Amino acid sequence: MRIIFLGPPGSGKGTQADLISKEFSIPKISTGDILREAVAKGTPLGKKAESKMKKGELVDDETIIGIIKERVKKKDCKKGYILDGFPRTLPQALALESINTDKEIVFLFKISKEELVRRLTSRLVCPKCKAVYNLISLPPKTKGICDICFTPLIKRSDDNEETIEKRYKVWEAEEKVLNDYYTKKGNLYPIDASLGSQVIFEQICSIINKNR
Ligand code: AMP
């Protein structure tokens, strides 16, 4: 089973991917997390991706497709996996077709730009365990500290208004292409991402259970 979460930055797809990963015991693969880790470690991949990420632009298809193809070969993906932040372009979607699965379900998170700016400018993340917080809707128990691993929280360097604006524009172009592609394929489920996290989680679980 392959589950794909499509949506703009800040639409909550990462949070839902974590919940679904636990519920169905399949790994979440986030290309954004893989790239941020590479940047933090200063690997050749990180060096290549860093400037694009800072500007809110997409990293080239060949690099990203290579990362995904290697990752899904691993043993933990045998029962299935969740893709968060991939595919983002038509070549990426087409590359997935060569990786066979018995079932593929695609969720498209929909939300207004105003709500996204509000969410992203108040988002904090844990650099160690990757937990995500929000100063308005989901603050940590102790100010600035991760509830799970007690690491000081940080703001992502691309969560500033200028880069958010750029990332949203990039997303609008992505959405059109991917929406058309998966609508034609017939496996696309739109999700109202302005709803509460628990409601969205239940909707996603119910769709997965009906379709797997
Ligand atoms: P995200 O955490 O998904 O918002 O991704 C952060 C940044 O990583 C994006 O703004 C892109 O620069 C890069 N990135 C993540 N996933 C992809 C992808 N599938 N294709 C190209 N670039 C990506």
mmCIF file of N, CA and C and ligand atoms in Angstrom, residues 9 13 30-33 35-36 52-53 56-61 64 84-88 92 123 156 158 167, ligand 1:
data_model
loop_
_atom_site.group_PDB
_atom_site.id
_atom_site.type_symbol
_atom_site.label_atom_id
_atom_site.label_comp_id
_atom_site.label_asym_id
_atom_site.label_seq_id
_atom_site.Cartn_x
_atom_site.Cartn_y
_atom_site.Cartn_z
ATOM 1 N N PRO A 9 2.825 23.635 2.042
ATOM 2 C CA PRO A 9 3.518 23.608 3.329
ATOM 3 C C PRO A 9 2.598 24.155 4.413
ATOM 4 N N LYS A 13 -0.084 17.990 6.583
ATOM 5 C CA LYS A 13 0.123 16.646 6.028
ATOM 6 C C LYS A 13 1.212 15.876 6.781
ATOM 7 N N SER A 30 9.484 11.479 4.344
ATOM 8 C CA SER A 30 9.336 12.906 4.050
ATOM 9 C C SER A 30 10.595 13.391 3.341
ATOM 10 N N THR A 31 10.440 13.801 2.080
ATOM 11 C CA THR A 31 11.614 14.272 1.343
ATOM 12 C C THR A 31 12.169 15.544 1.998
ATOM 13 N N GLY A 32 11.276 16.391 2.540
ATOM 14 C CA GLY A 32 11.741 17.604 3.226
ATOM 15 C C GLY A 32 12.622 17.248 4.421
ATOM 16 N N ASP A 33 12.202 16.257 5.239
ATOM 17 C CA ASP A 33 13.001 15.836 6.406
ATOM 18 C C ASP A 33 14.346 15.251 5.962
ATOM 19 N N LEU A 35 16.008 15.912 3.263
ATOM 20 C CA LEU A 35 16.884 16.997 2.780
ATOM 21 C C LEU A 35 17.394 17.856 3.930
ATOM 22 N N ARG A 36 16.515 18.170 4.890
ATOM 23 C CA ARG A 36 16.964 19.006 6.027
ATOM 24 C C ARG A 36 18.061 18.298 6.828
ATOM 25 N N LYS A 52 18.450 26.047 -2.794
ATOM 26 C CA LYS A 52 17.087 25.921 -3.338
ATOM 27 C C LYS A 52 16.076 25.946 -2.197
ATOM 28 N N MET A 53 16.375 25.210 -1.142
ATOM 29 C CA MET A 53 15.445 25.125 -0.011
ATOM 30 C C MET A 53 15.288 26.485 0.662
ATOM 31 N N GLY A 56 12.953 28.512 -1.178
ATOM 32 C CA GLY A 56 11.596 27.967 -1.326
ATOM 33 C C GLY A 56 11.375 27.356 -2.697
ATOM 34 N N GLU A 57 12.486 27.084 -3.420
ATOM 35 C CA GLU A 57 12.349 26.464 -4.752
ATOM 36 C C GLU A 57 12.505 24.953 -4.650
ATOM 37 N N LEU A 58 12.082 24.252 -5.704
ATOM 38 C CA LEU A 58 12.174 22.788 -5.673
ATOM 39 C C LEU A 58 13.587 22.310 -6.020
ATOM 40 N N VAL A 59 14.000 21.256 -5.368
ATOM 41 C CA VAL A 59 15.258 20.584 -5.693
ATOM 42 C C VAL A 59 15.010 19.781 -6.981
ATOM 43 N N ASP A 60 16.057 19.554 -7.784
ATOM 44 C CA ASP A 60 15.816 18.933 -9.097
ATOM 45 C C ASP A 60 15.247 17.510 -9.003
ATOM 46 N N ASP A 61 14.435 17.186 -10.014
ATOM 47 C CA ASP A 61 13.708 15.905 -10.026
ATOM 48 C C ASP A 61 14.635 14.703 -9.907
ATOM 49 N N ILE A 64 15.771 14.055 -6.331
ATOM 50 C CA ILE A 64 14.684 13.641 -5.432
ATOM 51 C C ILE A 64 14.191 12.233 -5.792
ATOM 52 N N ASP A 84 5.317 11.884 2.117
ATOM 53 C CA ASP A 84 4.938 13.232 2.547
ATOM 54 C C ASP A 84 5.857 14.219 1.822
ATOM 55 N N GLY A 85 5.278 14.953 0.876
ATOM 56 C CA GLY A 85 6.097 15.929 0.139
ATOM 57 C C GLY A 85 6.657 15.380 -1.171
ATOM 58 N N PHE A 86 6.202 14.228 -1.577
ATOM 59 C CA PHE A 86 6.596 13.610 -2.852
ATOM 60 C C PHE A 86 5.393 12.839 -3.390
ATOM 61 N N PRO A 87 5.037 12.977 -4.669
ATOM 62 C CA PRO A 87 5.675 13.746 -5.725
ATOM 63 C C PRO A 87 5.249 15.213 -5.701
ATOM 64 N N ARG A 88 6.061 16.059 -6.324
ATOM 65 C CA ARG A 88 5.724 17.473 -6.423
ATOM 66 C C ARG A 88 5.691 17.943 -7.872
ATOM 67 N N GLN A 92 8.143 13.423 -11.236
ATOM 68 C CA GLN A 92 8.208 12.661 -9.971
ATOM 69 C C GLN A 92 7.030 11.690 -9.879
ATOM 70 N N ARG A 123 4.861 28.324 13.567
ATOM 71 C CA ARG A 123 5.296 26.921 13.682
ATOM 72 C C ARG A 123 6.694 26.809 14.307
ATOM 73 N N ARG A 156 11.842 26.805 11.463
ATOM 74 C CA ARG A 156 12.484 26.420 10.209
ATOM 75 C C ARG A 156 12.932 27.666 9.458
ATOM 76 N N ASP A 158 12.938 28.323 6.463
ATOM 77 C CA ASP A 158 12.064 28.720 5.347
ATOM 78 C C ASP A 158 10.657 29.099 5.809
ATOM 79 N N ARG A 167 6.928 29.646 -1.592
ATOM 80 C CA ARG A 167 6.577 28.221 -1.542
ATOM 81 C C ARG A 167 5.119 28.023 -1.930
HETATM 82 P P1 AMP B 1 8.821 20.420 2.813
HETATM 83 O O1 AMP B 1 9.345 20.085 4.174
HETATM 84 O O2 AMP B 1 8.067 19.293 2.167
HETATM 85 O O3 AMP B 1 8.046 21.731 2.809
HETATM 86 O O4 AMP B 1 10.107 20.644 1.874
HETATM 87 C C1 AMP B 1 11.056 21.662 2.149
HETATM 88 C C2 AMP B 1 11.854 21.969 0.895
HETATM 89 O O5 AMP B 1 12.560 20.780 0.468
HETATM 90 C C3 AMP B 1 11.032 22.387 -0.315
HETATM 91 O O6 AMP B 1 10.717 23.775 -0.307
HETATM 92 C C4 AMP B 1 11.965 21.987 -1.468
HETATM 93 O O7 AMP B 1 13.027 22.921 -1.598
HETATM 94 C C5 AMP B 1 12.574 20.681 -0.965
HETATM 95 N N1 AMP B 1 11.768 19.499 -1.352
HETATM 96 C C6 AMP B 1 11.106 18.644 -0.535
HETATM 97 N N2 AMP B 1 10.482 17.666 -1.222
HETATM 98 C C7 AMP B 1 10.752 17.915 -2.533
HETATM 99 C C8 AMP B 1 10.365 17.278 -3.753
HETATM 100 N N3 AMP B 1 9.581 16.174 -3.775
HETATM 101 N N4 AMP B 1 10.826 17.819 -4.921
HETATM 102 C C9 AMP B 1 11.626 18.902 -4.927
HETATM 103 N N5 AMP B 1 12.005 19.566 -3.823
HETATM 104 C C10 AMP B 1 11.581 19.082 -2.619
#
